[in-house]
PDB file of C-alpha atoms (C1' of nucleotides) in Angstrom:
ATOM      1  CA  MET A   1     102.038  89.427 101.338  1.00 78.00           C
ATOM      2  CA  SER A   2     103.337  92.124  99.108  1.00 87.00           C
ATOM      3  CA  TRP A   3     103.755  95.783  99.763  1.00 92.00           C
ATOM      4  CA  THR A   4     100.867  97.335  97.952  1.00 90.00           C
ATOM      5  CA  ASP A   5     100.420 101.058  97.828  1.00 88.00           C
ATOM      6  CA  GLU A   6      97.743 100.841 100.442  1.00 80.00           C
ATOM      7  CA  ARG A   7      99.904  98.901 102.805  1.00 88.00           C
ATOM      8  CA  ILE A   8     102.833 101.202 102.253  1.00 89.00           C
ATOM      9  CA  ALA A   9     100.648 104.205 102.881  1.00 85.00           C
ATOM     10  CA  THR A  10      99.388 102.691 106.083  1.00 84.00           C
ATOM     11  CA  LEU A  11     102.878 101.849 107.120  1.00 88.00           C
ATOM     12  CA  LYS A  12     104.062 105.365 106.494  1.00 86.00           C
ATOM     13  CA  LYS A  13     101.166 106.935 108.257  1.00 80.00           C
ATOM     14  CA  MET A  14     101.418 104.795 111.311  1.00 84.00           C
ATOM     15  CA  TRP A  15     105.179 104.949 111.461  1.00 88.00           C
ATOM     16  CA  GLU A  16     105.241 108.691 111.270  1.00 81.00           C
ATOM     17  CA  GLY A  17     102.409 108.819 113.722  1.00 76.00           C
ATOM     18  CA  GLY A  18     104.490 107.061 116.281  1.00 80.00           C
ATOM     19  CA  ALA A  19     103.017 103.610 116.240  1.00 84.00           C
ATOM     20  CA  THR A  20     105.483 100.893 116.999  1.00 88.00           C
ATOM     21  CA  ALA A  21     106.600  98.446 114.393  1.00 91.00           C
ATOM     22  CA  SER A  22     104.793  95.705 116.209  1.00 91.00           C
ATOM     23  CA  GLN A  23     101.559  97.604 116.122  1.00 85.00           C
ATOM     24  CA  ILE A  24     101.975  98.319 112.456  1.00 90.00           C
ATOM     25  CA  ALA A  25     102.813  94.747 111.658  1.00 92.00           C
ATOM     26  CA  ASP A  26      99.888  93.500 113.638  1.00 87.00           C
ATOM     27  CA  GLU A  27      97.524  95.870 111.951  1.00 80.00           C
ATOM     28  CA  LEU A  28      98.785  95.186 108.483  1.00 83.00           C
ATOM     29  CA  GLY A  29      98.837  91.505 109.039  1.00 82.00           C
ATOM     30  CA  GLY A  30     100.885  88.986 107.187  1.00 87.00           C
ATOM     31  CA  VAL A  31     104.118  90.716 107.969  1.00 91.00           C
ATOM     32  CA  SER A  32     106.485  90.553 110.839  1.00 92.00           C
ATOM     33  CA  ARG A  33     107.731  93.385 112.928  1.00 93.00           C
ATOM     34  CA  ASN A  34     111.079  93.069 111.247  1.00 94.00           C
ATOM     35  CA  ALA A  35     109.485  93.315 107.864  1.00 95.00           C
ATOM     36  CA  VAL A  36     107.848  96.559 108.866  1.00 94.00           C
ATOM     37  CA  ILE A  37     111.090  97.990 110.147  1.00 94.00           C
ATOM     38  CA  GLY A  38     112.987  96.863 107.114  1.00 94.00           C
ATOM     39  CA  LYS A  39     110.413  98.321 104.796  1.00 94.00           C
ATOM     40  CA  ALA A  40     110.291 101.547 106.735  1.00 93.00           C
ATOM     41  CA  HIS A  41     114.009 101.944 106.360  1.00 90.00           C
ATOM     42  CA  ARG A  42     113.895 101.110 102.710  1.00 91.00           C
ATOM     43  CA  LEU A  43     111.241 103.753 102.272  1.00 89.00           C
ATOM     44  CA  GLY A  44     113.560 106.276 103.764  1.00 87.00           C
ATOM     45  CA  LEU A  45     111.607 106.815 106.932  1.00 82.00           C
ATOM     46  CA  LYS A  46     113.580 106.052 109.937  1.00 77.00           C
ATOM     47  CA  SER A  47     114.827 107.290 113.171  1.00 71.00           C
ATOM     48  CA  ARG A  48     112.193 107.364 115.745  1.00 73.00           C
ATOM     49  CA  PRO A  49     113.017 107.100 119.411  1.00 72.00           C
ATOM     50  CA  SER A  50     115.020 103.983 119.236  1.00 66.00           C
ATOM     51  CA  PRO A  51     115.863 102.422 122.546  1.00 63.00           C
ATOM     52  CA  VAL A  52     119.172 101.377 121.179  1.00 62.00           C
ATOM     53  CA  LYS A  53     120.282 104.548 119.549  1.00 58.00           C
ATOM     54  CA  ALA A  54     119.536 107.022 122.282  1.00 55.00           C
ATOM     55  CA  ASN A  55     123.060 108.309 122.560  1.00 49.00           C
ATOM     56  CA  GLU A  56     125.201 109.376 119.690  1.00 47.00           C
ATOM     57  CA  PRO A  57     127.816 111.858 120.831  1.00 46.00           C
ATOM     58  CA  LYS A  58     129.924 109.252 122.484  1.00 43.00           C
ATOM     59  CA  LYS A  59     132.184 106.646 121.146  1.00 42.00           C
ATOM     60  CA  VAL A  60     130.568 103.586 122.502  1.00 41.00           C
ATOM     61  CA  GLU A  61     133.021 101.100 123.750  1.00 42.00           C
ATOM     62  CA  LYS A  62     132.219  97.990 121.915  1.00 39.00           C
ATOM     63  CA  LYS A  63     132.752  94.637 123.373  1.00 40.00           C
ATOM     64  CA  ALA A  64     136.446  94.238 123.868  1.00 40.00           C
ATOM     65  CA  ALA A  65     135.957  90.568 123.550  1.00 40.00           C
ATOM     66  CA  ALA A  66     138.671  88.331 122.380  1.00 41.00           C
ATOM     67  CA  PRO A  67     138.898  87.768 118.658  1.00 45.00           C
ATOM     68  CA  ALA A  68     135.877  85.702 118.021  1.00 40.00           C
ATOM     69  CA  PRO A  69     136.706  82.753 115.830  1.00 45.00           C
ATOM     70  CA  ALA A  70     133.901  83.169 113.337  1.00 40.00           C
ATOM     71  CA  PRO A  71     130.771  81.639 114.628  1.00 43.00           C
ATOM     72  CA  ARG A  72     128.438  83.216 112.158  1.00 41.00           C
ATOM     73  CA  LYS A  73     129.302  86.735 111.381  1.00 41.00           C
ATOM     74  CA  PRO A  74     133.006  87.259 111.106  1.00 42.00           C
ATOM     75  CA  ALA A  75     132.906  90.981 110.601  1.00 39.00           C
ATOM     76  CA  PRO A  76     131.863  92.794 113.737  1.00 43.00           C
ATOM     77  CA  ARG A  77     129.185  95.167 112.731  1.00 43.00           C
ATOM     78  CA  PRO A  78     128.484  98.115 114.915  1.00 44.00           C
ATOM     79  CA  ALA A  79     124.777  98.236 115.321  1.00 41.00           C
ATOM     80  CA  ALA A  80     124.680 101.781 116.490  1.00 40.00           C
ATOM     81  CA  THR A  81     127.115 103.681 114.400  1.00 40.00           C
ATOM     82  CA  LYS A  82     125.885 106.479 112.292  1.00 39.00           C
ATOM     83  CA  ALA A  83     127.395 109.503 110.730  1.00 40.00           C
ATOM     84  CA  PRO A  84     126.225 112.868 112.055  1.00 43.00           C
ATOM     85  CA  GLU A  85     123.072 112.746 110.125  1.00 40.00           C
ATOM     86  CA  PRO A  86     120.865 115.790 110.520  1.00 43.00           C
ATOM     87  CA  ALA A  87     117.564 115.309 112.181  1.00 41.00           C
ATOM     88  CA  PRO A  88     114.934 114.247 109.697  1.00 41.00           C
ATOM     89  CA  ALA A  89     112.974 117.175 108.509  1.00 41.00           C
ATOM     90  CA  ALA A  90     109.811 116.729 110.434  1.00 41.00           C
ATOM     91  CA  ALA A  91     106.585 117.892 108.962  1.00 41.00           C
ATOM     92  CA  PRO A  92     105.913 121.513 109.743  1.00 42.00           C
ATOM     93  CA  ALA A  93     103.826 122.134 112.762  1.00 41.00           C
ATOM     94  CA  ARG A  94     100.183 122.248 112.064  1.00 42.00           C
ATOM     95  CA  PRO A  95      98.934 125.804 111.917  1.00 42.00           C
ATOM     96  CA  PRO A  96      95.611 126.534 113.526  1.00 42.00           C
ATOM     97  CA  ALA A  97      93.543 125.641 110.553  1.00 41.00           C
ATOM     98  CA  SER A  98      90.210 126.497 112.026  1.00 41.00           C
ATOM     99  CA  ALA A  99      90.664 129.241 114.535  1.00 40.00           C
ATOM    100  CA  GLY A 100      87.632 131.117 113.433  1.00 40.00           C
ATOM    101  CA  THR A 101      85.138 129.396 115.650  1.00 44.00           C
ATOM    102  CA  GLY A 102      87.179 130.264 118.666  1.00 40.00           C
ATOM    103  CA  ALA A 103      87.509 126.631 119.506  1.00 41.00           C
ATOM    104  CA  PRO A 104      91.165 126.016 120.294  1.00 43.00           C
ATOM    105  CA  ALA A 105      93.041 123.280 118.626  1.00 41.00           C
ATOM    106  CA  GLN A 106      91.934 119.950 119.888  1.00 42.00           C
ATOM    107  CA  PRO A 107      94.046 116.845 120.153  1.00 43.00           C
ATOM    108  CA  LEU A 108      93.875 116.016 116.542  1.00 41.00           C
ATOM    109  CA  PRO A 109      95.054 112.531 115.832  1.00 43.00           C
ATOM    110  CA  ASN A 110      96.790 113.826 112.807  1.00 43.00           C
ATOM    111  CA  PRO A 111      99.450 111.247 112.191  1.00 41.00           C
ATOM    112  CA  SER A 112     101.573 113.253 109.847  1.00 41.00           C
ATOM    113  CA  SER A 113     102.574 115.687 112.540  1.00 42.00           C
ATOM    114  CA  ASN A 114     101.754 114.144 115.772  1.00 42.00           C
ATOM    115  CA  LEU A 115     103.471 113.727 119.042  1.00 44.00           C
ATOM    116  CA  PRO A 116     104.760 110.258 119.716  1.00 46.00           C
ATOM    117  CA  LYS A 117     102.161 109.642 122.345  1.00 47.00           C
ATOM    118  CA  ILE A 118     100.259 106.981 120.561  1.00 44.00           C
ATOM    119  CA  VAL A 119      99.141 104.276 122.838  1.00 48.00           C
ATOM    120  CA  SER A 120      97.512 101.845 120.517  1.00 52.00           C
ATOM    121  CA  VAL A 121      96.039 101.440 117.104  1.00 50.00           C
ATOM    122  CA  GLY A 122      92.373 101.448 116.574  1.00 50.00           C
ATOM    123  CA  PRO A 123      90.443  98.948 114.570  1.00 52.00           C
ATOM    124  CA  GLY A 124      90.648 100.995 111.444  1.00 52.00           C
ATOM    125  CA  GLY A 125      94.321 101.606 111.813  1.00 51.00           C
ATOM    126  CA  PHE A 126      93.926 105.068 113.203  1.00 54.00           C
ATOM    127  CA  LEU A 127      96.133 106.083 116.033  1.00 52.00           C
ATOM    128  CA  ARG A 128      94.436 106.013 119.332  1.00 53.00           C
ATOM    129  CA  GLN A 129      95.644 108.282 122.052  1.00 52.00           C
ATOM    130  CA  GLY A 130      95.858 107.589 125.684  1.00 49.00           C
ATOM    131  CA  PRO A 131      93.184 108.828 128.017  1.00 48.00           C
ATOM    132  CA  GLY A 132      95.464 111.420 129.449  1.00 47.00           C
ATOM    133  CA  ASP A 133      96.131 112.889 126.067  1.00 50.00           C
ATOM    134  CA  GLN A 134      92.527 113.302 125.226  1.00 49.00           C
ATOM    135  CA  GLN A 135      91.716 116.298 127.268  1.00 51.00           C
ATOM    136  CA  ALA A 136      88.071 117.110 127.552  1.00 49.00           C
ATOM    137  CA  PRO A 137      85.620 114.477 126.507  1.00 50.00           C
ATOM    138  CA  ILE A 138      83.174 117.210 125.680  1.00 49.00           C
ATOM    139  CA  PRO A 139      85.053 120.078 124.095  1.00 53.00           C
ATOM    140  CA  PRO A 140      83.748 123.585 124.394  1.00 51.00           C
ATOM    141  CA  ALA A 141      81.927 125.581 121.803  1.00 54.00           C
ATOM    142  CA  PRO A 142      79.916 122.942 120.089  1.00 50.00           C
ATOM    143  CA  PRO A 143      78.515 123.928 116.756  1.00 50.00           C
ATOM    144  CA  ARG A 144      75.275 125.756 116.937  1.00 57.00           C
ATOM    145  CA  ARG A 145      73.745 123.576 114.353  1.00 56.00           C
ATOM    146  CA  LEU A 146      74.192 120.001 113.684  1.00 53.00           C
ATOM    147  CA  VAL A 147      75.136 119.430 110.153  1.00 51.00           C
ATOM    148  CA  PRO A 148      73.806 116.394 108.431  1.00 50.00           C
ATOM    149  CA  ALA A 149      76.083 113.493 109.162  1.00 50.00           C
ATOM    150  CA  LYS A 150      75.830 112.166 105.687  1.00 48.00           C
ATOM    151  CA  PRO A 151      78.943 112.354 103.571  1.00 45.00           C
ATOM    152  CA  SER A 152      78.733 115.249 101.231  1.00 43.00           C
ATOM    153  CA  PRO A 153      77.879 114.320  97.691  1.00 42.00           C
ATOM    154  CA  GLU A 154      80.975 116.021  96.428  1.00 43.00           C
ATOM    155  CA  ILE A 155      82.952 113.264  98.032  1.00 39.00           C
ATOM    156  CA  ALA A 156      81.000 110.566  96.389  1.00 49.00           C
ATOM    157  CA  ASP A 157      84.145 108.613  95.765  1.00 64.00           C
ATOM    158  CA  LYS A 158      85.815 106.923  98.633  1.00 72.00           C
ATOM    159  CA  THR A 159      88.120 109.023 100.702  1.00 71.00           C
ATOM    160  CA  SER A 160      91.460 107.319 100.579  1.00 68.00           C
ATOM    161  CA  LEU A 161      94.306 107.635 102.957  1.00 64.00           C
ATOM    162  CA  LEU A 162      95.877 110.279 100.800  1.00 66.00           C
ATOM    163  CA  ASP A 163      92.739 112.325 100.498  1.00 66.00           C
ATOM    164  CA  LEU A 164      92.682 113.267 104.124  1.00 68.00           C
ATOM    165  CA  ASN A 165      92.747 116.922 104.971  1.00 76.00           C
ATOM    166  CA  ASP A 166      91.490 119.202 107.676  1.00 77.00           C
ATOM    167  CA  ARG A 167      88.015 119.384 106.335  1.00 80.00           C
ATOM    168  CA  VAL A 168      87.015 115.796 105.942  1.00 83.00           C
ATOM    169  CA  CYS A 169      86.130 113.309 108.606  1.00 82.00           C
ATOM    170  CA  ARG A 170      89.031 111.000 109.182  1.00 80.00           C
ATOM    171  CA  TRP A 171      87.048 108.204 110.763  1.00 80.00           C
ATOM    172  CA  PRO A 172      88.266 104.956 109.293  1.00 75.00           C
ATOM    173  CA  MET A 173      85.882 102.638 107.586  1.00 72.00           C
ATOM    174  CA  GLY A 174      87.001  99.119 107.153  1.00 69.00           C
ATOM    175  CA  HIS A 175      90.481  97.877 107.711  1.00 68.00           C
ATOM    176  CA  PRO A 176      93.691  99.152 106.163  1.00 61.00           C
ATOM    177  CA  GLY A 177      94.970  97.046 103.375  1.00 59.00           C
ATOM    178  CA  GLU A 178      91.584  95.878 102.326  1.00 61.00           C
ATOM    179  CA  PRO A 179      90.347  97.048  98.968  1.00 60.00           C
ATOM    180  CA  ASP A 180      87.407  98.971 100.337  1.00 67.00           C
ATOM    181  CA  PHE A 181      89.250 100.627 103.171  1.00 68.00           C
ATOM    182  CA  HIS A 182      88.493 104.312 103.226  1.00 77.00           C
ATOM    183  CA  PHE A 183      87.633 107.117 105.528  1.00 78.00           C
ATOM    184  CA  CYS A 184      84.301 108.696 106.293  1.00 78.00           C
ATOM    185  CA  GLY A 185      85.149 111.825 104.378  1.00 79.00           C
ATOM    186  CA  GLY A 186      82.140 113.735 105.616  1.00 81.00           C
ATOM    187  CA  PRO A 187      82.368 117.385 106.618  1.00 86.00           C
ATOM    188  CA  VAL A 188      84.173 117.672 109.896  1.00 86.00           C
ATOM    189  CA  ASN A 189      82.773 119.109 113.015  1.00 84.00           C
ATOM    190  CA  PRO A 190      84.804 122.340 113.022  1.00 82.00           C
ATOM    191  CA  GLY A 191      87.782 121.945 115.240  1.00 81.00           C
ATOM    192  CA  PHE A 192      87.621 118.191 115.250  1.00 80.00           C
ATOM    193  CA  PRO A 193      89.039 115.495 113.084  1.00 78.00           C
ATOM    194  CA  TYR A 194      85.713 113.805 112.658  1.00 81.00           C
ATOM    195  CA  CYS A 195      82.281 114.687 111.490  1.00 85.00           C
ATOM    196  CA  VAL A 196      79.543 115.332 114.005  1.00 82.00           C
ATOM    197  CA  GLU A 197      78.371 111.793 113.881  1.00 78.00           C
ATOM    198  CA  HIS A 198      81.769 110.325 114.532  1.00 78.00           C
ATOM    199  CA  CYS A 199      82.639 112.968 117.078  1.00 74.00           C
ATOM    200  CA  GLY A 200      79.864 111.428 119.065  1.00 77.00           C
ATOM    201  CA  ARG A 201      81.729 108.188 118.784  1.00 69.00           C
ATOM    202  CA  ALA A 202      85.150 109.538 119.473  1.00 72.00           C
ATOM    203  CA  TYR A 203      84.277 111.704 122.404  1.00 70.00           C
ATOM    204  CA  GLN A 204      81.824 110.063 124.689  1.00 62.00           C
ATOM    205  CA  ALA A 205      80.681 111.705 127.844  1.00 64.00           C
ATOM    206  CA  GLN A 206      81.342 109.774 130.961  1.00 65.00           C
ATOM    207  CA  LEU A 207      77.949 109.359 132.512  1.00 61.00           C
ATOM    208  CA  PRO A 208      77.616 108.695 136.229  1.00 61.00           C
ATOM    209  CA  ARG A 209      77.539 105.130 137.277  1.00 64.00           C
ATOM    210  CA  GLY A 210      74.213 103.499 136.948  1.00 56.00           C
ATOM    211  CA  ALA A 211      73.098 105.943 134.321  1.00 56.00           C
ATOM    212  CA  ARG A 212      75.219 104.456 131.585  1.00 53.00           C
ATOM    213  CA  ARG A 213      73.764 103.282 128.413  1.00 54.00           C
ATOM    214  CA  PRO A 214      75.211 100.389 126.513  1.00 48.00           C
ATOM    215  CA  PRO A 215      77.928 101.539 124.166  1.00 46.00           C
ATOM    216  CA  PRO A 216      76.965 101.875 120.559  1.00 46.00           C
ATOM    217  CA  PRO A 217      78.279  99.268 118.197  1.00 43.00           C
ATOM    218  CA  LEU A 218      81.517  99.874 116.456  1.00 40.00           C
ATOM    219  CA  PRO A 219      81.201 101.178 112.937  1.00 41.00           C
ATOM    220  CA  PHE A 220      83.334  98.604 111.254  1.00 39.00           C
ATOM    221  CA  GLY A 221      82.399  95.512 113.130  1.00 38.00           C
ATOM    222  CA  GLY A 222      85.002  95.962 115.776  1.00 40.00           C
ATOM    223  CA  PRO A 223      88.567  94.868 115.852  1.00 45.00           C
ATOM    224  CA  ARG A 224      89.574  92.360 113.325  1.00 46.00           C
ATOM    225  CA  VAL A 225      89.575  88.884 114.670  1.00 43.00           C
ATOM    226  CA  ARG A 226      92.576  87.022 113.606  1.00 39.00           C
TER     227      ARG A 226
ATOM    228  C1'  DC B   1     112.170  87.664 130.463  1.00 61.64           C
ATOM    229  C1'  DC B   2     109.489  91.302 127.929  1.00 61.64           C
ATOM    230  C1'  DC B   3     109.655  95.164 124.782  1.00 61.64           C
ATOM    231  C1'  DT B   4     111.846  98.455 121.272  1.00 61.64           C
ATOM    232  C1'  DG B   5     114.334  99.788 116.654  1.00 61.64           C
ATOM    233  C1'  DA B   6     118.827  99.025 113.728  1.00 61.64           C
ATOM    234  C1'  DT B   7     121.526  96.417 110.899  1.00 61.64           C
ATOM    235  C1'  DT B   8     123.214  92.793 108.109  1.00 61.64           C
ATOM    236  C1'  DC B   9     122.975  89.647 104.556  1.00 61.64           C
ATOM    237  C1'  DG B  10     121.179  85.535 102.079  1.00 61.64           C
ATOM    238  C1'  DC B  11     117.604  85.031  99.182  1.00 61.64           C
TER     239       DC B  11
ATOM    240  C1'  DG C   1     113.371  94.447  97.412  1.00 61.64           C
ATOM    241  C1'  DC C   2     112.371  91.514 101.106  1.00 61.64           C
ATOM    242  C1'  DG C   3     112.669  89.895 105.829  1.00 61.64           C
ATOM    243  C1'  DA C   4     114.724  86.474 109.284  1.00 61.64           C
ATOM    244  C1'  DA C   5     118.423  86.598 112.241  1.00 61.64           C
ATOM    245  C1'  DT C   6     120.818  89.103 115.116  1.00 61.64           C
ATOM    246  C1'  DC C   7     122.260  92.838 117.948  1.00 61.64           C
ATOM    247  C1'  DA C   8     121.722  96.240 121.521  1.00 61.64           C
ATOM    248  C1'  DG C   9     119.292  99.231 124.812  1.00 61.64           C
ATOM    249  C1'  DG C  10     115.182  99.943 128.086  1.00 61.64           C
TER     250       DG C  10
END
DNA sequence: CCCTGATTCGC
DNA sequence: GCGAATCAGG
């Protein structure tokens, strides 16, 4: 596997979104966790809550072991030694893009400036949040009118990873890395990251027991079987 | 043990 | 540039 632009974009997006290297590697496929980490560092992105590098302002007492003969690596390399590097300039906080409707900002799964609360990665590579992070299943102030769920003709072309903005539906279609992977790109339900149609998929009301209907099929054929 | 990311270094 | 091996912390 080679690092195509698509794969790099997915890597960046997921990495910055807080997905773990394992998740990214699993989603990309064909690469190991180490490959993802190595590539991420080569790309310049780095430094996310690392379990190993939690502390910095302390001279860590390395192993005062006896002079190791030279089993494999003669030079002792400190794994956690870094110069006082300034914190990476995080993306600016998202301003309330659509405050007009009165609907407060919802938990947008915007990966470029998201809290590291990602729990898992969805079938399309989007970042799925935990149940606790997804506040109200049915948010207030629904639109008065349902807009047609069809993608607008102005976005006839496929919405790529880089075409995402606050106004297009960011529901993934297909799988990242595949040639036809794109996003819905339809007009968003104001205040939400998805269009009306996909909002219905993303936020499902919890019906009382016994009154449940079978869940609708996944849009992209479900998780990739590997 | 499992997980995580960081780093090195041969390719 | 790539990534397996390795390290180190949780």
